[in-house]
Coordinates of C-alpha atoms in Angstrom, one line a residue:
K191 CA -0.8 29.0 -8.8
Y192 CA 1.0 26.3 -10.2
L193 CA 2.5 29.4 -12.5
N194 CA 3.4 31.1 -9.2
D195 CA 5.0 27.9 -8.1
L196 CA 7.2 27.9 -11.1
I197 CA 8.4 32.5 -10.1
F198 CA 8.8 31.2 -5.6
I199 CA 11.0 27.8 -6.9
L200 CA 12.8 29.5 -9.3
P201 CA 14.8 32.6 -7.5
I202 CA 16.0 29.4 -4.9
I203 CA 17.1 27.7 -8.0
L204 CA 19.4 31.1 -8.7
V205 CA 20.3 31.5 -5.9
L206 CA 21.7 27.7 -5.4
L207 CA 23.8 28.3 -8.4
Y208 CA 24.8 31.8 -7.7
K209 CA 26.3 30.4 -4.5
I210 CA 28.1 27.7 -5.9
N211 CA 29.7 30.5 -8.9
L212 CA 31.3 32.2 -6.1
K213 CA 31.3 30.0 -3.3
I214 CA 29.4 32.1 -0.9
S215 CA 28.9 29.7 1.9
F216 CA 25.7 28.2 2.3
K217 CA 26.1 29.0 6.4
K218 CA 25.8 32.7 4.9
I219 CA 22.7 32.3 3.0
I220 CA 21.0 30.0 6.1
L221 CA 22.1 32.5 8.5
C222 CA 20.5 35.8 6.1
S223 CA 16.7 33.9 5.7
F224 CA 16.6 33.3 8.9
F225 CA 17.2 36.7 10.8
A226 CA 14.7 37.9 7.7
A227 CA 12.1 35.4 8.6
I228 CA 12.3 36.2 12.5
I229 CA 12.2 40.4 11.7
S230 CA 9.8 39.6 9.0
T231 CA 6.9 37.1 11.2
I232 CA 6.9 39.1 14.2
T233 CA 6.5 42.4 12.0
M234 CA 4.1 40.8 10.7
S235 CA 2.0 38.0 13.2
Y236 CA -0.7 40.2 15.1
D237 CA -1.2 43.3 12.5
N238 CA -3.6 44.3 9.8
V239 CA -2.9 45.1 6.7
Y240 CA -3.2 49.5 6.4
R241 CA -6.3 50.3 5.6
P242 CA -8.8 51.8 4.7
D243 CA -6.7 51.4 0.9
A244 CA -5.8 47.9 1.5
G245 CA -9.1 46.5 1.7
L246 CA -10.4 49.5 -1.0
Y247 CA -8.4 48.3 -3.8
H248 CA -5.1 47.2 -3.3
L249 CA -5.8 43.5 -2.3
P250 CA -8.7 43.2 -4.6
F251 CA -6.3 44.5 -7.4
I252 CA -4.1 41.6 -5.9
S253 CA -7.1 39.1 -6.6
L254 CA -7.5 40.1 -10.2
I255 CA -4.3 39.4 -11.1
N256 CA -4.0 35.5 -10.0
D257 CA -8.0 35.3 -11.6
Q258 CA -8.6 37.5 -15.1
K259 CA -6.4 38.1 -17.7
I260 CA -5.8 41.0 -18.3
I261 CA -9.0 43.9 -17.6
I262 CA -9.2 46.3 -20.5
G263 CA -10.9 50.3 -18.7
L264 CA -10.5 48.7 -15.5
S265 CA -9.6 51.8 -14.5
N266 CA -13.9 52.4 -14.8
L267 CA -14.5 50.5 -12.6
H268 CA -12.2 51.9 -9.9
F269 CA -10.0 55.1 -10.1
R270 CA -7.4 54.1 -8.5
F271 CA -7.0 50.6 -10.0
G272 CA -5.7 52.9 -13.1
H273 CA -2.2 54.5 -10.9
T274 CA -1.9 50.8 -8.6
S275 CA 2.3 49.1 -7.9
I276 CA 4.3 46.9 -9.3
F277 CA 4.7 45.5 -5.8
Q278 CA 0.7 44.3 -5.8
Y279 CA 2.1 42.2 -8.9
L280 CA 4.7 40.7 -6.4
S281 CA 2.7 40.3 -3.5
G282 CA 0.5 38.0 -6.3
S283 CA 2.9 36.1 -7.3
F284 CA 3.3 34.7 -3.8
N285 CA -0.1 32.9 -3.7
N286 CA 1.2 29.8 -4.3
H287 CA 0.5 26.3 -2.7
I288 CA 2.5 26.8 -0.3
F289 CA 1.4 30.0 1.6
G290 CA -2.2 29.9 -0.3
D291 CA -4.1 33.5 -0.6
N292 CA -1.9 34.6 2.5
G293 CA 1.0 34.9 1.0
I294 CA 0.5 37.4 -0.5
L295 CA 1.1 39.3 2.2
I296 CA 4.8 38.5 2.6
P297 CA 6.8 40.7 0.3
H298 CA 6.2 43.3 2.9
G299 CA 7.6 41.5 5.4
L300 CA 10.1 40.7 3.7
V301 CA 11.4 43.8 2.7
F302 CA 11.5 45.1 5.7
S303 CA 13.0 42.7 7.4
F304 CA 15.7 43.8 3.7
I305 CA 16.5 46.9 4.2
I306 CA 17.3 47.0 7.8
L307 CA 19.6 43.5 7.3
Y308 CA 20.9 45.6 4.6
L309 CA 22.1 48.7 6.0
I310 CA 23.2 46.9 9.6
K311 CA 26.1 45.1 7.4
F312 CA 27.2 48.3 5.3
I313 CA 26.6 49.8 8.1
F314 CA 29.2 48.4 9.9
K315 CA 31.1 47.3 6.8
E316 CA 31.3 50.6 5.8
Q317 CA 34.9 52.7 5.7
N318 CA 33.7 56.0 4.8
N319 CA 32.0 59.0 7.0
I320 CA 29.6 59.9 5.1
K321 CA 28.8 56.8 3.3
F322 CA 28.3 55.4 7.6
F323 CA 26.4 58.6 8.9
I324 CA 24.0 58.4 6.5
A325 CA 22.8 55.0 6.4
F326 CA 22.6 55.2 10.2
L327 CA 20.4 57.8 9.6
F328 CA 18.0 56.0 7.5
L329 CA 18.2 52.6 9.7
I330 CA 17.0 55.3 12.6
F331 CA 13.9 56.4 11.1
I332 CA 13.0 53.5 10.0
F333 CA 13.0 52.4 13.5
F334 CA 10.8 55.2 13.6
R335 CA 8.5 56.1 11.9
M336 CA 8.8 52.9 9.4
N337 CA 7.9 50.1 11.6
R338 CA 4.4 48.8 11.0
Y339 CA 3.2 46.5 9.4
S340 CA 0.3 47.6 8.9
S341 CA 1.4 51.4 7.4
F342 CA 2.7 49.7 5.2
G343 CA 0.5 49.8 1.2
N344 CA 2.3 50.2 -1.4
D345 CA 4.4 53.4 -0.5
A346 CA 6.9 52.3 1.8
P347 CA 7.3 49.8 -0.4
S348 CA 8.3 52.7 -2.4
H349 CA 10.7 54.6 0.0
F350 CA 13.0 51.1 1.1
Y351 CA 13.4 51.0 -2.6
F352 CA 14.6 54.7 -3.1
L353 CA 17.1 54.4 0.8
F354 CA 18.2 51.1 -0.6
L355 CA 19.0 53.3 -4.0
I356 CA 21.2 56.0 -3.1
I357 CA 22.8 54.4 -0.3
L358 CA 23.8 51.6 -3.5
S359 CA 24.3 54.7 -5.7
L360 CA 26.8 56.5 -2.9
D361 CA 29.2 53.2 -3.7
W362 CA 30.0 54.1 -6.8
K363 CA 33.1 53.8 -6.4
K364 CA 34.1 50.1 -5.6
H365 CA 31.8 49.4 -9.1
I366 CA 34.3 50.7 -11.2
D367 CA 35.5 47.9 -12.5
E368 CA 31.6 47.1 -13.3
Y369 CA 30.3 49.5 -14.6
Y370 CA 27.7 48.4 -16.7
N371 CA 26.7 45.8 -13.7
F372 CA 26.4 48.4 -11.7
F373 CA 24.5 50.6 -14.0
N374 CA 22.0 47.5 -14.8
K375 CA 21.8 47.4 -11.3
I376 CA 20.9 50.6 -10.4
S377 CA 18.3 51.6 -13.1
L378 CA 16.3 48.2 -12.1
V379 CA 15.8 49.3 -8.6
A380 CA 15.0 53.1 -9.8
V381 CA 12.9 51.4 -13.0
F382 CA 11.1 49.4 -10.6
I383 CA 10.8 52.3 -7.1
F384 CA 9.0 54.3 -10.3
F385 CA 6.4 51.4 -11.2
N386 CA 5.9 50.9 -7.9
K387 CA 5.3 55.3 -7.2
I388 CA 5.3 57.1 -9.6
T389 CA 5.9 60.3 -7.0
M390 CA 8.8 58.6 -6.9
L391 CA 9.6 59.3 -10.0
F392 CA 12.9 61.6 -9.5
S393 CA 14.8 58.1 -8.6
L394 CA 15.1 57.4 -12.8
L395 CA 17.7 60.5 -12.4
I396 CA 19.8 58.2 -10.7
P397 CA 20.6 55.5 -13.2
V398 CA 20.1 59.6 -15.3
Y399 CA 22.9 60.6 -13.4
F400 CA 25.7 58.0 -14.7
L401 CA 24.6 57.3 -17.8
I402 CA 25.8 61.4 -18.5
N403 CA 28.8 61.2 -16.6
K404 CA 29.6 58.3 -18.2
K405 CA 29.5 59.5 -21.5
F406 CA 27.7 56.0 -22.0
L407 CA 27.5 55.6 -25.8
T408 CA 27.8 52.2 -26.3
I409 CA 24.6 51.7 -24.3
Y410 CA 22.3 49.8 -26.9
K411 CA 25.1 47.2 -26.9
N412 CA 24.1 46.7 -22.8
K413 CA 21.6 43.8 -23.2
F414 CA 20.9 43.6 -19.7
F415 CA 19.4 47.5 -20.0
L416 CA 17.0 46.7 -24.1
I417 CA 15.3 44.1 -20.8
I418 CA 15.3 46.8 -18.2
C419 CA 13.3 49.4 -22.0
F420 CA 11.5 46.3 -22.5
I421 CA 10.2 45.8 -19.4
F422 CA 9.3 49.0 -18.8
F423 CA 7.5 49.9 -22.0
S424 CA 5.6 46.7 -21.5
W425 CA 4.8 48.1 -17.6
I426 CA 3.9 51.3 -19.6
L427 CA 1.3 50.0 -22.5
K428 CA 0.5 47.6 -19.9
N429 CA -1.1 51.1 -17.7
I430 CA -2.9 52.1 -20.9
L431 CA -5.0 49.0 -21.5
I432 CA -5.8 49.8 -17.6
S433 CA -6.8 53.4 -17.2
G434 CA -6.3 54.9 -21.5
C435 CA -3.5 56.9 -20.1
I436 CA 0.1 56.5 -19.7
I437 CA 0.7 57.5 -16.3
F438 CA -2.7 57.9 -14.8
P439 CA -4.4 60.4 -13.7
V440 CA -1.1 62.5 -15.6
E441 CA -3.9 63.5 -18.0
Q442 CA -0.6 65.0 -20.4
S443 CA -0.1 60.8 -20.5
C444 CA -3.5 60.5 -21.8
I445 CA -5.1 58.7 -24.8
K446 CA -7.9 60.4 -25.9
N447 CA -9.6 58.5 -28.5
L448 CA -8.7 55.0 -27.1
S449 CA -12.9 53.7 -26.9
W450 CA -12.2 52.5 -22.6
F451 CA -10.5 56.6 -22.4
D452 CA -13.3 57.9 -19.7
K453 CA -14.4 61.8 -21.9
S454 CA -16.2 62.8 -19.0
E455 CA -14.3 65.6 -16.0
T456 CA -17.0 64.9 -13.9
R457 CA -16.4 60.8 -13.2
R458 CA -13.2 60.0 -10.4
S459 CA -12.4 57.7 -13.6
N460 CA -11.6 60.1 -16.0
A461 CA -7.7 61.2 -15.4
K462 CA -8.0 64.5 -14.6
S463 CA -11.1 64.8 -11.7
G464 CA -8.8 61.9 -10.6
R465 CA -6.5 64.3 -10.4
I466 CA -7.6 66.8 -9.0
E467 CA -9.6 65.0 -5.9
N468 CA -5.7 63.2 -4.9
E469 CA -4.3 66.8 -5.5
A470 CA -6.8 68.0 -2.8
W471 CA -7.2 65.9 -0.4
T472 CA -3.6 65.4 0.2
K473 CA -3.5 69.6 0.4
G474 CA -6.4 69.5 2.9
A475 CA -9.6 69.6 1.1
P476 CA -11.6 67.4 3.0
N477 CA -10.7 70.8 6.0
Q478 CA -13.0 73.3 4.6
T479 CA -16.2 73.8 3.0
T480 CA -16.2 76.3 1.1
K481 CA -14.9 76.1 -2.3
S482 CA -14.6 73.6 -5.0
F483 CA -11.9 70.5 -4.9
E484 CA -10.3 72.5 -7.6
E485 CA -10.7 75.7 -6.7
Y486 CA -9.2 74.8 -3.9
I487 CA -5.8 73.8 -4.9
E488 CA -5.5 76.9 -7.6
T489 CA -4.1 79.3 -4.8
Y490 CA -1.7 78.6 -2.5
E491 CA -5.0 79.4 0.4
W492 CA -4.0 75.5 0.8
I493 CA -1.7 76.5 2.8
V494 CA -3.3 78.1 5.5
V495 CA -5.7 74.8 5.7
W496 CA -2.7 72.2 5.1
K497 CA -0.3 73.3 7.8
K498 CA -2.8 72.9 11.7
H499 CA -4.0 69.5 10.0
H500 CA -1.4 67.3 7.7
G501 CA 1.8 69.0 8.7
K502 CA 0.7 69.4 12.6
K503 CA 0.5 65.5 11.9
I504 CA 3.9 66.0 9.4
L505 CA 5.8 67.3 12.3
E506 CA 4.7 65.4 15.6
K507 CA 5.2 62.0 13.3
V508 CA 9.3 63.6 12.1
T509 CA 9.7 65.1 16.3
P510 CA 11.1 62.0 17.5
F511 CA 13.8 61.9 15.0
L512 CA 14.1 65.4 14.6
V513 CA 15.6 65.4 18.6
F514 CA 17.3 61.7 18.5
T515 CA 19.8 63.8 16.1
F516 CA 20.0 66.7 18.1
F517 CA 21.7 65.0 20.5
L518 CA 23.2 63.1 18.3
F519 CA 25.0 66.0 16.9
L520 CA 25.9 67.2 20.2
Y521 CA 27.9 63.5 20.6
I522 CA 29.4 64.5 17.6
L523 CA 31.0 68.1 19.1
I524 CA 31.8 66.8 22.3
F525 CA 33.9 64.2 21.0
G526 CA 34.7 65.4 17.3
R527 CA 37.4 66.8 16.0
R528 CA 37.5 70.4 14.4
K529 CA 40.2 68.6 11.0
N530 CA 38.5 68.5 7.7
L531 CA 40.3 65.1 7.0
D532 CA 38.1 62.7 5.8
Y533 CA 35.5 65.4 4.1
K534 CA 39.3 66.3 1.4
A535 CA 39.8 62.5 1.1
L536 CA 36.8 62.7 -0.6
I537 CA 37.8 62.7 -4.8
K538 CA 35.7 65.2 -7.1
Q539 CA 33.4 62.9 -8.6
E540 CA 32.0 61.5 -5.2
K541 CA 31.2 65.1 -3.8
I542 CA 29.7 65.9 -6.5
F543 CA 27.0 63.1 -6.5
I544 CA 26.3 64.0 -3.0
Y545 CA 25.5 67.3 -4.2
F546 CA 23.4 66.3 -6.9
L547 CA 21.6 63.7 -4.1
I548 CA 20.8 67.1 -2.0
I549 CA 19.7 68.5 -5.1
L550 CA 17.7 65.9 -6.4
N551 CA 15.7 65.0 -3.7
L552 CA 15.7 68.7 -2.4
L553 CA 13.0 69.6 -5.7
G554 CA 11.8 66.6 -4.8
S555 CA 11.0 67.7 -2.1
I556 CA 9.8 70.8 -3.3
M557 CA 7.3 68.5 -5.2
W558 CA 6.1 66.8 -3.5
F559 CA 5.4 70.2 -0.8
L560 CA 3.9 71.8 -4.4
K561 CA 1.2 68.6 -5.2
F562 CA 1.0 65.7 -2.7
P563 CA 2.1 67.5 0.8
V564 CA 0.9 63.4 2.8
F565 CA 3.6 62.5 5.3
R566 CA 3.5 58.6 3.4
Y567 CA 4.0 60.6 -0.1
G568 CA 7.5 62.0 -0.1
Y569 CA 8.8 61.0 3.3
G570 CA 12.3 58.9 1.2
Y571 CA 12.8 62.2 -0.8
L572 CA 12.5 64.0 2.9
I573 CA 14.7 62.0 5.4
S574 CA 17.4 61.3 2.2
F575 CA 17.6 65.3 1.7
F576 CA 18.3 65.5 5.4
S577 CA 20.6 62.5 6.1
L578 CA 22.4 63.8 2.8
A579 CA 22.7 67.4 3.8
F580 CA 23.3 67.0 7.5
S581 CA 25.7 64.4 6.9
S582 CA 27.6 66.7 4.6
L583 CA 27.6 69.6 6.9
I584 CA 28.6 67.9 9.7
F585 CA 31.6 66.2 8.4
K586 CA 32.5 69.4 6.4
F587 CA 33.2 70.7 9.7
F588 CA 34.1 68.3 11.9
N589 CA 35.7 64.4 11.5
P590 CA 34.6 62.3 14.3
D591 CA 36.6 58.8 15.8
L592 CA 35.2 56.6 12.8
E593 CA 36.3 54.3 15.4
L594 CA 34.1 55.0 18.3
L595 CA 31.5 56.4 16.0
K596 CA 30.9 52.5 14.5
K597 CA 31.2 51.5 19.1
G598 CA 28.8 54.4 19.9
T599 CA 25.7 53.2 16.4
K600 CA 26.7 49.7 17.9
Y601 CA 24.5 49.4 20.8
I602 CA 21.5 52.4 19.4
I603 CA 20.8 49.4 16.9
L604 CA 21.0 47.4 19.5
I605 CA 18.4 49.7 21.7
F606 CA 15.8 50.3 18.7
F607 CA 16.5 46.5 17.9
I608 CA 14.9 45.3 21.2
G609 CA 12.7 47.9 21.1
L610 CA 11.1 47.1 17.4
L611 CA 10.4 43.5 18.7
A612 CA 9.2 44.7 21.7
K613 CA 6.5 46.2 20.1
N614 CA 5.8 44.1 18.4
S615 CA 6.1 41.2 21.1
I616 CA 3.2 43.0 22.7
R617 CA 0.9 43.6 19.7
I618 CA 1.2 39.9 19.7
S619 CA 0.7 39.4 23.0
D620 CA -2.4 41.0 23.1
N621 CA -4.6 39.9 20.1
L622 CA -3.5 36.1 20.7
N623 CA -6.6 35.5 22.0
E624 CA -8.7 37.9 20.1
K625 CA -7.6 37.4 16.4
Y626 CA -8.4 33.6 15.3
S627 CA -5.8 32.9 12.9
A628 CA -2.3 35.0 12.7
W629 CA -2.1 36.1 9.7
P630 CA -3.1 40.0 8.8
S631 CA -6.7 39.2 7.3
I632 CA -7.5 39.4 3.7
Y633 CA -11.0 38.9 3.1
S634 CA -12.2 41.2 6.0
D635 CA -11.9 43.7 8.5
T636 CA -13.3 41.3 11.4
K637 CA -11.0 39.7 13.3
N638 CA -11.4 36.5 12.5
N639 CA -11.6 37.4 8.5
E640 CA -14.6 36.5 8.0
R641 CA -14.7 36.3 4.4
F642 CA -18.5 37.9 2.2
D643 CA -19.9 37.3 -0.2
N644 CA -19.5 40.2 -2.9
I645 CA -22.6 41.2 -4.4
P646 CA -23.6 40.8 -8.2
F647 CA -24.8 42.9 -10.9
S648 CA -25.7 41.4 -14.2
L649 CA -25.9 42.8 -17.6
N650 CA -28.0 40.1 -20.5
N651 CA -27.9 37.1 -18.3
E652 CA -23.4 37.8 -18.1
I653 CA -22.0 39.1 -14.0
L654 CA -21.4 41.9 -15.5
L655 CA -19.4 42.6 -11.8
Y656 CA -19.4 43.3 -7.8
A657 CA -19.8 45.4 -5.6
P658 CA -18.8 44.7 -1.6
K659 CA -21.4 43.3 0.7
Q660 CA -19.6 44.8 3.6
S661 CA -18.2 48.0 3.2
M662 CA -15.0 47.0 0.3
C663 CA -14.4 44.5 -1.7
Y664 CA -11.0 43.4 0.0
Y665 CA -9.8 39.8 -1.1
S666 CA -11.7 37.5 -2.7
K667 CA -12.4 35.0 -6.2
L668 CA -16.0 37.2 -7.1
N669 CA -14.7 39.6 -9.2
P670 CA -13.5 42.7 -10.5
C671 CA -14.8 44.1 -7.3
S672 CA -16.1 47.8 -7.1
H673 CA -16.8 49.7 -3.6
L674 CA -18.2 52.4 -6.4
I675 CA -20.8 51.3 -7.7
N676 CA -23.6 51.0 -4.4
F677 CA -23.2 54.3 -5.4
E678 CA -22.1 56.1 -8.2
F679 CA -21.7 53.4 -11.2
Y680 CA -24.3 51.8 -12.7
P681 CA -24.4 48.7 -14.7
K682 CA -26.7 50.8 -16.6
Q683 CA -23.7 52.8 -17.9
L684 CA -21.9 50.5 -18.1
N685 CA -20.5 48.8 -22.0
F686 CA -19.1 45.5 -21.0
K687 CA -17.9 42.9 -24.2
K688 CA -15.7 40.1 -24.1
V689 CA -12.3 41.2 -27.1
N690 CA -10.8 38.3 -28.3
G691 CA -11.4 35.8 -24.4
Y692 CA -10.5 40.4 -22.3
K693 CA -12.8 41.9 -20.9
K694 CA -13.0 45.6 -21.6
Y695 CA -15.3 48.1 -19.9
S696 CA -15.5 51.1 -21.4
F697 CA -18.6 54.4 -19.9
I698 CA -21.8 54.1 -22.9
K699 CA -21.6 57.4 -23.9

């Protein structure tokens, strides 16, 4: 916790130094912090963590980060420990002497607040119609579909940052005189997104575009970019130590001669088995009983099952947003002028980059559909493709008055914002007398956040690992914990030893 205290205080010091150097108004910092705090508090209060994944591996992994050194072969205890998110490290760093264990809940609320405030500021300052319209569609989608704290999990932060990266990169022309700083910024954000969710790997192509476009032959002189590369390879090393794979569960990236790599293809901790199970689940395999997971995903018969279940749910989730967009189109059709002024005003490089982003998100959407078609895995690609393509078409054939649009969007954003606060306020009111604490429960799924001691499994008078007393581990000081231990893994199957003070788990051959 003392280290986490330092991590918490250091950025505050840096912000104050930044303010002094750039003469930023302290009033603006306080005002921004105030609104972020209000949005975060209302969003989080009396809500739940993302279930069931939070209890299965999100919270258990965060408790490991705070209480243990890195564990070699950790994915052998729970296969999902192999593809955890860097956001869990950020969450873990908020467990300090100010907030205690509940601090791990704060980063999700903050990133939600920041993306809303960032987009609102961008919308009202931007003078380019297309960029303004894209940011506005992003914000409306967040109000519609990305507004519940209990739905954030590991997925939402990666999509929040992906939308941020799109807007940031669209603004590249303003940073042409400080290209190094701009390139460093988008590279850092892109790497952070990839570390959040490997399915968002297409985000890495955005800095690559600028690298190629500017023929960045002097990249080796860019010290900050070298730091980013160091962070990238450090993360890869962490992945190898935990799972034996560079990117879990991509079996082609695994180093199979490592002693802690699970070579059996029947256990879920094996990369291939984990990949097949995850892909089959996203394609609706639990809704059919005739074929094994591997047989099910080998052909395109899964599409018939998928569209009746996941496909139907996705359509239900996006329909309100599509209906809103349709009425927005009618508004532009009525008040827009059939002139191509704003689109022609874009320089050739800006148009090419927008086309690049459209293709990138189209490819991301296709990959999402073919490999992991669950809405929460790919809506960053889907909404970005739709918003970019729709905005380009609108402003290629129409040129709505920017001031008229901004005047209308002010009222729309205000209505949605009030609706968001009202929705969360109703939830708070409903739970005010039922829940013991305003913090979302991290120790169990009980309303009073009751703690349950995990059950120890010992080997040679030393605790090997823990199993949950209830169905899931949640956040506990008794770790490492795996809910799979009761019915799939047994202590006698595991080889446990300590190497220079580090725990190592592997399967007995």
